Coordinates of C-alpha atoms and ligand atoms in Angstrom, one line a residue:
X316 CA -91.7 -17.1 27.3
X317 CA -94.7 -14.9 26.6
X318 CA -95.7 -11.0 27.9
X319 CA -96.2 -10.4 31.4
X320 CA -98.8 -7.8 30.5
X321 CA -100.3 -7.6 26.5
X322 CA -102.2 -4.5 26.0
X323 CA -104.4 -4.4 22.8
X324 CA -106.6 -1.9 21.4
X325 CA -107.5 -0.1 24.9
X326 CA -109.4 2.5 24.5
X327 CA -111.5 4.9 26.7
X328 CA -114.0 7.6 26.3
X329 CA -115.8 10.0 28.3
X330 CA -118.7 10.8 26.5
X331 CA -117.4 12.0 23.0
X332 CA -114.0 12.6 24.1
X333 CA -111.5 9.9 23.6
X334 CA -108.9 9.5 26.4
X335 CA -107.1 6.3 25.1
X336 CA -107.2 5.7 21.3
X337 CA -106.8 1.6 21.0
X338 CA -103.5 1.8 22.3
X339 CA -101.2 -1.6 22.2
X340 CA -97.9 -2.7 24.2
X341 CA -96.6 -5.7 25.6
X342 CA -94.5 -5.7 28.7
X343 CA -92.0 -8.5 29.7
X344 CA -91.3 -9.8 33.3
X345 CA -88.5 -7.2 34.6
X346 CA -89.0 -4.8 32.5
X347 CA -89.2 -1.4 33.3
X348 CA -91.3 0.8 30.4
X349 CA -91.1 4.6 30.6
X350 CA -95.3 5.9 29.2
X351 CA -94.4 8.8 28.5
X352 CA -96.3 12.3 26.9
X353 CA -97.6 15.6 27.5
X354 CA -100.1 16.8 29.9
X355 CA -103.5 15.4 29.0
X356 CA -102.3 12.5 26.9
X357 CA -103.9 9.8 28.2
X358 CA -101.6 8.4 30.6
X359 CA -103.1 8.3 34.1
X360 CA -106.1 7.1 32.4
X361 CA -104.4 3.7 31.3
X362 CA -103.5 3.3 34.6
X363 CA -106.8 3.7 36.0
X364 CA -107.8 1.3 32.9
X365 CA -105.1 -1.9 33.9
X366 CA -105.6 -0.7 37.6
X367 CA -109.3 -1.3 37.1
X368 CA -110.3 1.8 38.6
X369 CA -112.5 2.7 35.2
X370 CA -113.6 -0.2 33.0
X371 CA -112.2 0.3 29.7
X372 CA -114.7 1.0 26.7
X373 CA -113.4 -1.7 24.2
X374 CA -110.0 -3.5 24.0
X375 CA -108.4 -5.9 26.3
X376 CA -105.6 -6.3 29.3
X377 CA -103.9 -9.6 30.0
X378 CA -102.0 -10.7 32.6
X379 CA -100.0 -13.7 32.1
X380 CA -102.5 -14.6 29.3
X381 CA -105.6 -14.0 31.2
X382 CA -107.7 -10.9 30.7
X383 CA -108.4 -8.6 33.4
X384 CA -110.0 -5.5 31.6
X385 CA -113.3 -4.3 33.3
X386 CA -111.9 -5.9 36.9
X387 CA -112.3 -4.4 40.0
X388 CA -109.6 -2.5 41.6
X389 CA -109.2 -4.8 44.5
X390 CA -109.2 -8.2 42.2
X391 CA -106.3 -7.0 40.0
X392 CA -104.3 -5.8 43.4
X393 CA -104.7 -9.1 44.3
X394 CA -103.5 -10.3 41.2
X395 CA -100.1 -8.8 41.8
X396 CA -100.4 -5.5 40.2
X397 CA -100.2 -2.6 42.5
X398 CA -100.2 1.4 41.3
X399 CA -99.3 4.8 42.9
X400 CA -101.6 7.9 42.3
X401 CA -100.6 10.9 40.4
X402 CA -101.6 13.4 43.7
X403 CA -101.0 11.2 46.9
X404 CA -104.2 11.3 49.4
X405 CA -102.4 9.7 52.5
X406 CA -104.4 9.4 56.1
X407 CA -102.7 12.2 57.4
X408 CA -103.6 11.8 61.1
X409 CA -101.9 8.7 60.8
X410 CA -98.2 7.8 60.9
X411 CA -96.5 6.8 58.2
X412 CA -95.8 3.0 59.5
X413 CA -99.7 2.7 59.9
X414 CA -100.1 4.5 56.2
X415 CA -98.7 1.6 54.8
X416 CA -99.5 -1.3 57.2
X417 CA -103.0 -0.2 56.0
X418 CA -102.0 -0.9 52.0
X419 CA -100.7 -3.9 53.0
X420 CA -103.5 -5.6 55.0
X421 CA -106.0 -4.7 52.0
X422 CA -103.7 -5.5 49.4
X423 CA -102.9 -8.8 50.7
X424 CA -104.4 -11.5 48.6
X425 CA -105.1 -13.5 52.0
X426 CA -106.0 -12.4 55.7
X427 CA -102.4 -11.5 57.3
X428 CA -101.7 -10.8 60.8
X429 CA -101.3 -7.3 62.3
X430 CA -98.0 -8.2 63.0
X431 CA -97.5 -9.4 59.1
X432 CA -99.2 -6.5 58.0
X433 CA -96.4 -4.1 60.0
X434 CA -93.4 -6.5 58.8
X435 CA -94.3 -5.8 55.1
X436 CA -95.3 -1.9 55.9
X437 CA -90.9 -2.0 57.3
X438 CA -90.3 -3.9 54.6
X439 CA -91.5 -1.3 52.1
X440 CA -90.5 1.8 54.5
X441 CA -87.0 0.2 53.6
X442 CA -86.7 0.2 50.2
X443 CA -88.1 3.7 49.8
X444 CA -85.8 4.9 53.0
X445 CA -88.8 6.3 55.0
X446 CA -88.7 5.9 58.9
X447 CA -90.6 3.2 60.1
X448 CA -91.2 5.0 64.1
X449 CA -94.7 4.3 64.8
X450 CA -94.3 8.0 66.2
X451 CA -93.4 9.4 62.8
X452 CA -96.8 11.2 61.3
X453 CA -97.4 11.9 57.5
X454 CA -98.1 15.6 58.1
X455 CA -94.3 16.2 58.1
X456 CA -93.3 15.0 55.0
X457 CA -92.8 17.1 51.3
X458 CA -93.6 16.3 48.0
X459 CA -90.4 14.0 47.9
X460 CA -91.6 12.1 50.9
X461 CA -95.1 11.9 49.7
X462 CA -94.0 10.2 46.3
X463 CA -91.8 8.0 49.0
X464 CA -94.8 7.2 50.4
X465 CA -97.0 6.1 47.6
X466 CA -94.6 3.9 46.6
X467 CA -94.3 2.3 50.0
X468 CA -98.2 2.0 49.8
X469 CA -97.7 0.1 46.5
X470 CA -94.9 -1.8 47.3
X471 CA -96.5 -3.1 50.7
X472 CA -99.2 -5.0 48.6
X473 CA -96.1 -7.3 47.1
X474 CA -96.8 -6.8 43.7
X475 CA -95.2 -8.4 40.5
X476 CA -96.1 -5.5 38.6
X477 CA -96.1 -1.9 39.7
X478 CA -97.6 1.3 37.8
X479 CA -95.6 4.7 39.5
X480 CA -97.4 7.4 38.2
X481 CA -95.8 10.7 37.8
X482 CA -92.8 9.8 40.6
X483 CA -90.9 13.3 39.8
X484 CA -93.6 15.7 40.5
X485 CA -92.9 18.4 42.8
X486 CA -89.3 17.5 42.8
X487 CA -86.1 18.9 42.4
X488 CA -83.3 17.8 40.6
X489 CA -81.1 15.8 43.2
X490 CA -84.4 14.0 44.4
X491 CA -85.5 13.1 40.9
X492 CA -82.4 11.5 40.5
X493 CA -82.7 9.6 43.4
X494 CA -86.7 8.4 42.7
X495 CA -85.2 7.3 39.3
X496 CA -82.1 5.6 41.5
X497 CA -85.2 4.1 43.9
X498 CA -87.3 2.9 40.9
X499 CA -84.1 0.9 39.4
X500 CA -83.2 -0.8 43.0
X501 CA -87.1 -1.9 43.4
X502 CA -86.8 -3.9 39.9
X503 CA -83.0 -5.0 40.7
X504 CA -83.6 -6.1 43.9
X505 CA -87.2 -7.1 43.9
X506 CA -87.6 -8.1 40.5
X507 CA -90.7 -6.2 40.2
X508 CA -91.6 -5.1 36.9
X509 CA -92.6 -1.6 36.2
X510 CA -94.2 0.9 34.0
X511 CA -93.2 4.4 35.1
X512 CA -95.3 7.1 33.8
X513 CA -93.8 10.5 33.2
X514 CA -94.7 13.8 31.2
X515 CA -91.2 14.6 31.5
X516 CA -88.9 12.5 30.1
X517 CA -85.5 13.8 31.1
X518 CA -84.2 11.1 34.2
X519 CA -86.7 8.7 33.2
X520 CA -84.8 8.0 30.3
X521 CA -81.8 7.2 31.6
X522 CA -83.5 4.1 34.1
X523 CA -86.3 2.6 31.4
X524 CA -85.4 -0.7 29.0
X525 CA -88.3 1.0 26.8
X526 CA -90.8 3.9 26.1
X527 CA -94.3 4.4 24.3
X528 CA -95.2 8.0 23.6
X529 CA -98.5 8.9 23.7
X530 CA -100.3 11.9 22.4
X531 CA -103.9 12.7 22.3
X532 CA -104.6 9.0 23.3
X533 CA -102.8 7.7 20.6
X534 CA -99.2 5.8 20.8
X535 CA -97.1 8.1 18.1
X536 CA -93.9 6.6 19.3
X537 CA -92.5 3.0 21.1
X538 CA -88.8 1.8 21.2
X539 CA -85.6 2.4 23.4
X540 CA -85.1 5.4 24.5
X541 CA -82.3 6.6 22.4
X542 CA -84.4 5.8 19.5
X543 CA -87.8 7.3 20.6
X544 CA -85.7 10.6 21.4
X545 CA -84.8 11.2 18.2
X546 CA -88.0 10.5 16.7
X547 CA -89.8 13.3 14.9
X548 CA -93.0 13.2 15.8
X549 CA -91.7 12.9 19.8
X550 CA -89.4 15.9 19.2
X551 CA -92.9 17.9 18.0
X552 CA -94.7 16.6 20.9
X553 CA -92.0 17.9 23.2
X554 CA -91.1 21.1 21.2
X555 CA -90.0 24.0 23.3
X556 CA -90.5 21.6 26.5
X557 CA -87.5 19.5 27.4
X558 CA -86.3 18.0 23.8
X559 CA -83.1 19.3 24.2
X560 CA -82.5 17.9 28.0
X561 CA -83.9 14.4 26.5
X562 CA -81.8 14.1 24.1
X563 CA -78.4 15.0 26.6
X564 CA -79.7 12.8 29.0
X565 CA -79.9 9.9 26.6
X566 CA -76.9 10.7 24.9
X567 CA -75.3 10.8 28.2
X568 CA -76.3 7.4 29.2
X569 CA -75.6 5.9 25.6
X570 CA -72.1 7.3 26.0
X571 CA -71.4 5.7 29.7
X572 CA -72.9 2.3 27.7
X573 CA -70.3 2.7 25.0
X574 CA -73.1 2.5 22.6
X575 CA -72.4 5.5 20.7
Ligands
LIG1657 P1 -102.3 12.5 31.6 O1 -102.2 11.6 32.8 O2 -101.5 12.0 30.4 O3 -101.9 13.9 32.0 P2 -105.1 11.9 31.8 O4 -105.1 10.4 31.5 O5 -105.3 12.2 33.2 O6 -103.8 12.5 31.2 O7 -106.2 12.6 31.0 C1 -106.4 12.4 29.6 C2 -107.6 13.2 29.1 O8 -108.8 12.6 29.6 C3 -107.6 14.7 29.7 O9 -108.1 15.5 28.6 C4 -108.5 14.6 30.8 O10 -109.1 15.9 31.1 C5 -109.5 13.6 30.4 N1 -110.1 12.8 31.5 C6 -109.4 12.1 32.4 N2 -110.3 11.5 33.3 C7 -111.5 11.9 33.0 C8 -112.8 11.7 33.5 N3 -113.0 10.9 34.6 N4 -113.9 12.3 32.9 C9 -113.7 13.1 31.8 N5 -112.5 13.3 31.2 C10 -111.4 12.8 31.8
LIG1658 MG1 -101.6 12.0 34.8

């Protein structure tokens, strides 16, 4: 069976500045793929790229085969893949229910129902435990709920293929641990596939089947995580940061595996 998603030489620039450097991946059905890297790296920036939000400046994006780059953001929705922003920009005189009955009227690839709309807006409420009271409004809820949210945006638009981007930020430890917890139950029980995009690597590692390491634009490291952990060139990249807390959390869950 081929790729879900083959990614080949993507590249983008803003003026003379290069944000993605012909960057490459493939991503199977299921999968979840940690895109990992500093601040600035380029990450965000491939989402916007496969999300269609900015048309790439060369390379190419397929999905099942078929090449997408340079679509509009609605098209590739419809096409299955859905994405969460970085900094969530919810309708905040609105409730949350109506928040994501909204993602999933526009995201639907045909004209649903009100009703419909609402069933997939609970559906998605859910999975990402968020109240689904009409009365509820989004001006109540923190950073965790807010990352809650966009997911429950994304998710309402029934995608096959969803791009989280930045799930931990703002969050403390107990709730990173459970948006890593939620990101594995969407896949396991949805059989969505995902690429979670993190510049922290810590919990992430310890949820993705894979990571590619970007830098500058450019991919300096792919491979499971144990592997891309104890890579050099990702261990320079993270120097000083959270090198150390990578490498326990993988050795941690390489331990549980009885891999090591
Ligand atoms: P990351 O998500 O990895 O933190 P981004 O993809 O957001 O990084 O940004 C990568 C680089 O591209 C940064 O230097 C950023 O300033 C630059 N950049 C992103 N979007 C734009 C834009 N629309 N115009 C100009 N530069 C941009
Ligand atoms: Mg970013």
């Amino acid at each position: 069976m081929g790729s879900m998603l083959e990614v080949h030489g993507l590249t983008k620039r803003f003026g003379g500045f290069t944000a993605v450097d012909r960057i490459g991946f493939d991503l199977a059905e299921g999968e979840i793929l940690g895109l990992i890297g500093p601040n600035g790296s380029g990450k965000s920036t491939t989402f916007n790229l496969i999300a269609g939000a900015l048309p790439p400046t060369a390379g190419s994006i397929k999905l099942d085969g078929q090449e997408i780059a340079g679509r509009s953001p609605t098209e590739v929705c419809h096409l299955g893949i859905a994405r969460t922003y970085q900094i969530p920009r919810p309708f905040r005189k609105l409730s949350i229910l109506d928040n994501v009955a909204l993602a999933a009227y526009y995201g639907a690839n045909s004209l649903i129902s009100r009703a419909e709309a609402w069933k997939r807006a609970e559906d998605a409420l859910a999975l990402t435990q968020l109240p689904a009271d009409p009365g509820i409004r989004v001006d109540g809820l923190g950073a965790a709920g807010l990352k809650k949210l966009e997911l429950a945006r994304a998710l309402a638009t029934q995608p096959r293929l969803l791009l989280a981007d930045e799930s931990l930020g703002g969050l403390d430890e107990h709730e990173m641990d459970q948006a890593a917890d939620m990101l594995s139950d969407i896949r396991r029980e949805r059989g969505i596939t995902i690429i979670w995009v993190e510049h922290i690597m810590g919990v992430l590692m310890r949820v993705v089947d894979r990571c590619v390491v970007l830098d500058h634009g450019e991919i300096i490291a792919s491979g499971l995580p144990r592997d891309v952990a104890h890579d050099p060139k990702v261990i320079e990249v993270y120097l000083g940061t959270d090198a150390e807390s990578l490498q326990t959390q993988v050795g941690g869950r390489a331990a549980e595996a009885g891999a090591c």
